[in-house]
PDB file of C-alpha atoms in Angstrom:
ATOM      1  CA  MET A   1      -1.645  -4.608  -2.030  1.00 63.00           C
ATOM      2  CA  ALA A   2      -0.865  -6.529  -5.179  1.00 73.00           C
ATOM      3  CA  VAL A   3       2.001  -8.491  -6.705  1.00 80.00           C
ATOM      4  CA  ASN A   4       3.167  -7.751 -10.274  1.00 77.00           C
ATOM      5  CA  TRP A   5       0.591  -5.004 -10.934  1.00 80.00           C
ATOM      6  CA  VAL A   6       2.910  -2.001 -11.064  1.00 86.00           C
ATOM      7  CA  MET A   7       3.473  -0.261 -14.389  1.00 89.00           C
ATOM      8  CA  LEU A   8       7.220   0.303 -14.792  1.00 88.00           C
ATOM      9  CA  ASP A   9       9.005   2.579 -17.241  1.00 89.00           C
ATOM     10  CA  ALA A  10      12.058   1.595 -19.322  1.00 87.00           C
ATOM     11  CA  ILE A  11      14.483   2.031 -16.401  1.00 88.00           C
ATOM     12  CA  ARG A  12      12.194   0.086 -14.015  1.00 87.00           C
ATOM     13  CA  ASN A  13      10.839   3.068 -12.094  1.00 90.00           C
ATOM     14  CA  PRO A  14       7.110   2.970 -11.284  1.00 92.00           C
ATOM     15  CA  VAL A  15       4.832   5.124 -13.400  1.00 93.00           C
ATOM     16  CA  PRO A  16       3.260   7.574 -10.941  1.00 91.00           C
ATOM     17  CA  ILE A  17      -0.478   7.610 -10.380  1.00 91.00           C
ATOM     18  CA  GLN A  18      -2.438  10.882 -10.435  1.00 92.00           C
ATOM     19  CA  ASP A  19      -1.129  13.548  -8.016  1.00 91.00           C
ATOM     20  CA  GLU A  20       1.567  11.211  -6.660  1.00 93.00           C
ATOM     21  CA  ARG A  21       5.057  12.347  -5.764  1.00 94.00           C
ATOM     22  CA  THR A  22       8.090  10.275  -4.823  1.00 94.00           C
ATOM     23  CA  ILE A  23       9.547  10.934  -1.382  1.00 95.00           C
ATOM     24  CA  THR A  24      12.569   8.602  -1.304  1.00 94.00           C
ATOM     25  CA  THR A  25      14.047   5.495  -2.900  1.00 94.00           C
ATOM     26  CA  VAL A  26      16.104   2.744  -1.282  1.00 94.00           C
ATOM     27  CA  ASP A  27      17.965  -0.243  -2.737  1.00 95.00           C
ATOM     28  CA  ALA A  28      16.664  -3.209  -0.782  1.00 95.00           C
ATOM     29  CA  GLU A  29      16.184  -6.928  -0.476  1.00 95.00           C
ATOM     30  CA  CYS A  30      12.511  -7.792  -0.008  1.00 95.00           C
ATOM     31  CA  THR A  31      11.208 -11.100   1.274  1.00 95.00           C
ATOM     32  CA  LEU A  32       7.494 -11.615   0.783  1.00 94.00           C
ATOM     33  CA  VAL A  33       5.958 -14.217   3.126  1.00 93.00           C
ATOM     34  CA  ILE A  34       2.517 -15.400   2.022  1.00 90.00           C
ATOM     35  CA  PRO A  35       0.769 -17.789   4.430  1.00 89.00           C
ATOM     36  CA  ASP A  36      -1.277 -20.723   3.123  1.00 79.00           C
ATOM     37  CA  ALA A  37      -0.457 -19.840  -0.469  1.00 51.00           C
ATOM     38  CA  PRO A  38      -1.267 -22.286  -3.237  1.00 51.00           C
ATOM     39  CA  PRO A  39       1.789 -24.100  -4.648  1.00 50.00           C
ATOM     40  CA  SER A  40       3.758 -22.030  -7.114  1.00 50.00           C
ATOM     41  CA  THR A  41       6.732 -22.870  -9.285  1.00 47.00           C
ATOM     42  CA  SER A  42       8.421 -19.556  -8.475  1.00 48.00           C
ATOM     43  CA  SER A  43       8.208 -19.787  -4.677  1.00 49.00           C
ATOM     44  CA  VAL A  44      10.857 -21.170  -2.403  1.00 50.00           C
ATOM     45  CA  PRO A  45       9.449 -23.865  -0.093  1.00 50.00           C
ATOM     46  CA  SER A  46       9.722 -22.962   3.560  1.00 47.00           C
ATOM     47  CA  GLY A  47       8.982 -26.258   5.240  1.00 49.00           C
ATOM     48  CA  ALA A  48       5.660 -27.659   6.377  1.00 51.00           C
ATOM     49  CA  SER A  49       4.282 -24.338   7.547  1.00 59.00           C
ATOM     50  CA  GLY A  50       2.147 -23.780   4.444  1.00 75.00           C
ATOM     51  CA  GLN A  51       3.936 -20.547   3.606  1.00 83.00           C
ATOM     52  CA  SER A  52       5.361 -19.269   0.380  1.00 88.00           C
ATOM     53  CA  LYS A  53       8.524 -17.157   0.613  1.00 92.00           C
ATOM     54  CA  MET A  54       9.723 -15.069  -2.297  1.00 93.00           C
ATOM     55  CA  LYS A  55      12.932 -13.034  -2.089  1.00 94.00           C
ATOM     56  CA  GLU A  56      14.167 -10.411  -4.553  1.00 94.00           C
ATOM     57  CA  ASN A  57      16.646  -7.540  -4.705  1.00 94.00           C
ATOM     58  CA  GLY A  58      15.515  -4.258  -6.191  1.00 94.00           C
ATOM     59  CA  ARG A  59      14.488  -0.734  -5.369  1.00 95.00           C
ATOM     60  CA  ILE A  60      11.774   0.555  -3.059  1.00 96.00           C
ATOM     61  CA  HIS A  61      10.042   3.780  -4.056  1.00 96.00           C
ATOM     62  CA  LEU A  62       8.164   5.510  -1.241  1.00 96.00           C
ATOM     63  CA  THR A  63       5.567   7.971  -2.486  1.00 95.00           C
ATOM     64  CA  ASP A  64       2.947   9.989  -0.667  1.00 94.00           C
ATOM     65  CA  LYS A  65       0.320   7.354  -1.571  1.00 94.00           C
ATOM     66  CA  ARG A  66       2.048   3.971  -1.733  1.00 94.00           C
ATOM     67  CA  LEU A  67       5.149   1.853  -1.226  1.00 96.00           C
ATOM     68  CA  VAL A  68       6.359   0.312  -4.492  1.00 95.00           C
ATOM     69  CA  PHE A  69       9.018  -2.378  -4.935  1.00 95.00           C
ATOM     70  CA  ALA A  70      10.488  -3.107  -8.381  1.00 94.00           C
ATOM     71  CA  SER A  71      12.934  -6.014  -8.687  1.00 92.00           C
ATOM     72  CA  GLN A  72      16.204  -5.710 -10.581  1.00 88.00           C
ATOM     73  CA  SER A  73      16.295  -7.185 -14.042  1.00 76.00           C
ATOM     74  CA  ARG A  74      18.713 -10.124 -14.154  1.00 71.00           C
ATOM     75  CA  GLY A  75      18.875 -10.881 -17.846  1.00 71.00           C
ATOM     76  CA  ASP A  76      17.059 -14.102 -18.724  1.00 74.00           C
ATOM     77  CA  ALA A  77      16.369 -15.235 -15.150  1.00 78.00           C
ATOM     78  CA  LYS A  78      12.735 -14.698 -14.162  1.00 83.00           C
ATOM     79  CA  PRO A  79      12.368 -13.208 -10.669  1.00 85.00           C
ATOM     80  CA  SER A  80      10.014 -14.785  -8.120  1.00 87.00           C
ATOM     81  CA  PHE A  81       8.060 -11.508  -8.207  1.00 89.00           C
ATOM     82  CA  GLU A  82       8.704  -8.453 -10.358  1.00 90.00           C
ATOM     83  CA  SER A  83       6.878  -5.753  -8.446  1.00 91.00           C
ATOM     84  CA  LEU A  84       4.813  -5.105  -5.376  1.00 93.00           C
ATOM     85  CA  THR A  85       2.577  -2.157  -4.580  1.00 93.00           C
ATOM     86  CA  ILE A  86       1.187  -1.367  -1.135  1.00 94.00           C
ATOM     87  CA  PRO A  87      -1.133   1.594  -0.530  1.00 93.00           C
ATOM     88  CA  LEU A  88       0.154   3.239   2.647  1.00 94.00           C
ATOM     89  CA  GLU A  89      -3.187   2.822   4.422  1.00 92.00           C
ATOM     90  CA  SER A  90      -2.926  -0.953   3.768  1.00 93.00           C
ATOM     91  CA  ILE A  91       0.132  -1.282   6.005  1.00 94.00           C
ATOM     92  CA  LEU A  92      -1.411  -2.799   9.134  1.00 94.00           C
ATOM     93  CA  SER A  93       1.719  -2.994  11.285  1.00 95.00           C
ATOM     94  CA  SER A  94       5.422  -2.301  11.205  1.00 94.00           C
ATOM     95  CA  LYS A  95       8.234  -3.645  13.345  1.00 95.00           C
ATOM     96  CA  PHE A  96      11.859  -2.536  13.155  1.00 94.00           C
ATOM     97  CA  GLU A  97      14.051  -5.544  14.030  1.00 92.00           C
ATOM     98  CA  GLN A  98      17.629  -5.145  15.300  1.00 89.00           C
ATOM     99  CA  PRO A  99      19.124  -8.627  15.680  1.00 89.00           C
ATOM    100  CA  PHE A 100      22.405  -9.265  17.546  1.00 91.00           C
ATOM    101  CA  PHE A 101      23.928 -10.796  14.419  1.00 89.00           C
ATOM    102  CA  GLY A 102      22.982  -9.641  10.950  1.00 85.00           C
ATOM    103  CA  SER A 103      21.566  -6.459   9.524  1.00 87.00           C
ATOM    104  CA  ASN A 104      18.551  -4.509  10.731  1.00 91.00           C
ATOM    105  CA  TYR A 105      15.308  -5.137   8.895  1.00 94.00           C
ATOM    106  CA  LEU A 106      11.733  -3.928   8.792  1.00 95.00           C
ATOM    107  CA  VAL A 107       8.719  -6.255   8.926  1.00 96.00           C
ATOM    108  CA  LEU A 108       5.431  -4.941   7.522  1.00 96.00           C
ATOM    109  CA  GLY A 109       2.070  -6.614   8.069  1.00 95.00           C
ATOM    110  CA  ILE A 110      -0.047  -5.802   5.061  1.00 92.00           C
ATOM    111  CA  LYS A 111      -3.697  -6.019   4.094  1.00 92.00           C
ATOM    112  CA  PRO A 112      -4.032  -7.697   0.686  1.00 87.00           C
ATOM    113  CA  SER A 113      -6.201  -6.268  -2.069  1.00 84.00           C
ATOM    114  CA  VAL A 114      -8.971  -8.345  -3.567  1.00 82.00           C
ATOM    115  CA  GLY A 115      -7.544 -10.166  -6.596  1.00 79.00           C
ATOM    116  CA  GLY A 116      -4.002  -8.987  -5.801  1.00 79.00           C
ATOM    117  CA  GLY A 117      -2.561 -12.498  -5.482  1.00 78.00           C
ATOM    118  CA  LEU A 118      -1.927 -12.384  -1.723  1.00 84.00           C
ATOM    119  CA  THR A 119      -3.673 -13.679   1.394  1.00 87.00           C
ATOM    120  CA  HIS A 120      -4.407 -12.325   4.885  1.00 89.00           C
ATOM    121  CA  GLY A 121      -1.378 -12.464   7.151  1.00 90.00           C
ATOM    122  CA  THR A 122       1.064 -11.581   4.368  1.00 93.00           C
ATOM    123  CA  MET A 123       4.301 -10.078   5.692  1.00 95.00           C
ATOM    124  CA  LEU A 124       7.045  -8.152   3.921  1.00 95.00           C
ATOM    125  CA  GLU A 125      10.617  -8.071   5.238  1.00 96.00           C
ATOM    126  CA  ILE A 126      12.770  -5.191   3.982  1.00 96.00           C
ATOM    127  CA  ARG A 127      16.567  -5.154   4.322  1.00 95.00           C
ATOM    128  CA  SER A 128      18.522  -2.172   3.026  1.00 92.00           C
ATOM    129  CA  LEU A 129      21.425  -3.055   0.721  1.00 88.00           C
ATOM    130  CA  ASN A 130      23.559   0.094   0.800  1.00 86.00           C
ATOM    131  CA  THR A 131      22.360   2.470   3.529  1.00 83.00           C
ATOM    132  CA  GLY A 132      21.043   2.395   7.048  1.00 82.00           C
ATOM    133  CA  LEU A 133      17.396   1.448   7.399  1.00 91.00           C
ATOM    134  CA  PHE A 134      16.486   3.559  10.428  1.00 90.00           C
ATOM    135  CA  ALA A 135      16.069   6.817   8.460  1.00 92.00           C
ATOM    136  CA  PHE A 136      13.852   5.050   5.889  1.00 94.00           C
ATOM    137  CA  VAL A 137      11.667   3.590   8.657  1.00 94.00           C
ATOM    138  CA  SER A 138      11.194   7.051  10.154  1.00 95.00           C
ATOM    139  CA  ILE A 139      10.205   8.560   6.797  1.00 95.00           C
ATOM    140  CA  LEU A 140       7.867   5.630   6.068  1.00 95.00           C
ATOM    141  CA  GLU A 141       6.075   5.977   9.423  1.00 96.00           C
ATOM    142  CA  LYS A 142       5.558   9.734   9.026  1.00 96.00           C
ATOM    143  CA  THR A 143       4.342   9.346   5.437  1.00 95.00           C
ATOM    144  CA  ARG A 144       2.007   6.496   6.420  1.00 95.00           C
ATOM    145  CA  GLU A 145       0.520   8.527   9.295  1.00 95.00           C
ATOM    146  CA  ARG A 146      -0.122  11.435   6.926  1.00 94.00           C
ATOM    147  CA  ALA A 147      -1.739   9.169   4.321  1.00 92.00           C
ATOM    148  CA  ILE A 148      -4.061   7.659   6.952  1.00 91.00           C
ATOM    149  CA  TYR A 149      -4.935  11.133   8.251  1.00 92.00           C
ATOM    150  CA  MET A 150      -5.746  12.383   4.743  1.00 89.00           C
ATOM    151  CA  LYS A 151      -7.850   9.271   4.018  1.00 87.00           C
ATOM    152  CA  ARG A 152      -9.870   9.723   7.240  1.00 88.00           C
ATOM    153  CA  ARG A 153     -10.311  13.416   6.516  1.00 86.00           C
ATOM    154  CA  SER A 154     -11.645  12.724   3.023  1.00 82.00           C
ATOM    155  CA  LEU A 155     -14.076  10.127   4.448  1.00 80.00           C
ATOM    156  CA  ASP A 156     -15.267  12.642   7.067  1.00 76.00           C
ATOM    157  CA  ASP A 157     -15.811  15.248   4.328  1.00 71.00           C
ATOM    158  CA  GLU A 158     -17.959  12.775   2.381  1.00 68.00           C
ATOM    159  CA  GLU A 159     -20.089  11.981   5.460  1.00 69.00           C
ATOM    160  CA  ASN A 160     -20.756  15.632   6.329  1.00 68.00           C
ATOM    161  CA  LEU A 161     -23.564  16.214   3.866  1.00 61.00           C
ATOM    162  CA  PRO A 162     -25.788  19.235   4.339  1.00 64.00           C
ATOM    163  CA  ALA A 163     -28.909  18.655   6.433  1.00 63.00           C
ATOM    164  CA  TYR A 164     -32.177  18.950   4.572  1.00 62.00           C
ATOM    165  CA  SER A 165     -35.278  20.325   6.239  1.00 63.00           C
ATOM    166  CA  SER A 166     -38.863  20.354   5.096  1.00 62.00           C
ATOM    167  CA  GLY A 167     -41.070  23.406   5.181  1.00 55.00           C
ATOM    168  CA  THR A 168     -38.674  26.288   5.765  1.00 54.00           C
ATOM    169  CA  ALA A 169     -39.870  29.893   5.507  1.00 54.00           C
ATOM    170  CA  GLY A 170     -38.644  30.614   1.981  1.00 54.00           C
ATOM    171  CA  SER A 171     -39.687  27.356   0.325  1.00 55.00           C
ATOM    172  CA  SER A 172     -42.957  26.388  -1.248  1.00 56.00           C
ATOM    173  CA  SER A 173     -44.503  22.971  -0.701  1.00 59.00           C
ATOM    174  CA  HIS A 174     -47.261  23.525  -3.292  1.00 62.00           C
ATOM    175  CA  TYR A 175     -46.931  21.561  -6.527  1.00 63.00           C
ATOM    176  CA  ASP A 176     -49.084  22.137  -9.593  1.00 68.00           C
ATOM    177  CA  ASP A 177     -48.438  18.761 -11.165  1.00 73.00           C
ATOM    178  CA  THR A 178     -49.732  16.482  -8.399  1.00 71.00           C
ATOM    179  CA  PRO A 179     -51.233  13.095  -9.342  1.00 72.00           C
ATOM    180  CA  PRO A 180     -55.031  12.835  -9.765  1.00 74.00           C
ATOM    181  CA  GLY A 181     -56.841  12.478  -6.445  1.00 74.00           C
ATOM    182  CA  TYR A 182     -53.912  13.844  -4.443  1.00 72.00           C
ATOM    183  CA  GLU A 183     -54.551  16.882  -2.271  1.00 68.00           C
ATOM    184  CA  SER A 184     -51.602  18.889  -0.995  1.00 58.00           C
TER     185      SER A 184
END
């Protein structure tokens, strides 16, 4: 997962990576909570807890490989973060919150990428701006499960190398170019 690493086109949609397809998009408010973050001029202080909170409105693009957030452009005002990309297998946990007062929201625990500008324990809160969030959560969970399955399957395929045996019936173990003094 990384902050401000997404390539965006002219209308602020993410440029797809190889063999990636978009599943759904949602207008949302995202709050990124980074624990023990170094001081930053763009973060909103959240008390003495040592956390950095950044909140932006924008659009979430769910693809078959990643979750991408792109903030809305607001003229001259610089957003606290412009984009966020999370590979689906880097989502460690998800929790759908339904408070008594206020709108439903989704909390994602995410594993940061090396050099991505985030720390362990980073959380992302997603609140939908114009639609219900429950359908998005369902689609996200199914897509994430499929991405993890495909990743495990590709790792299993890499580990299943053919077994090599020495001295089978059709092979020859005699070499003509052996080193001097070596007897086969």
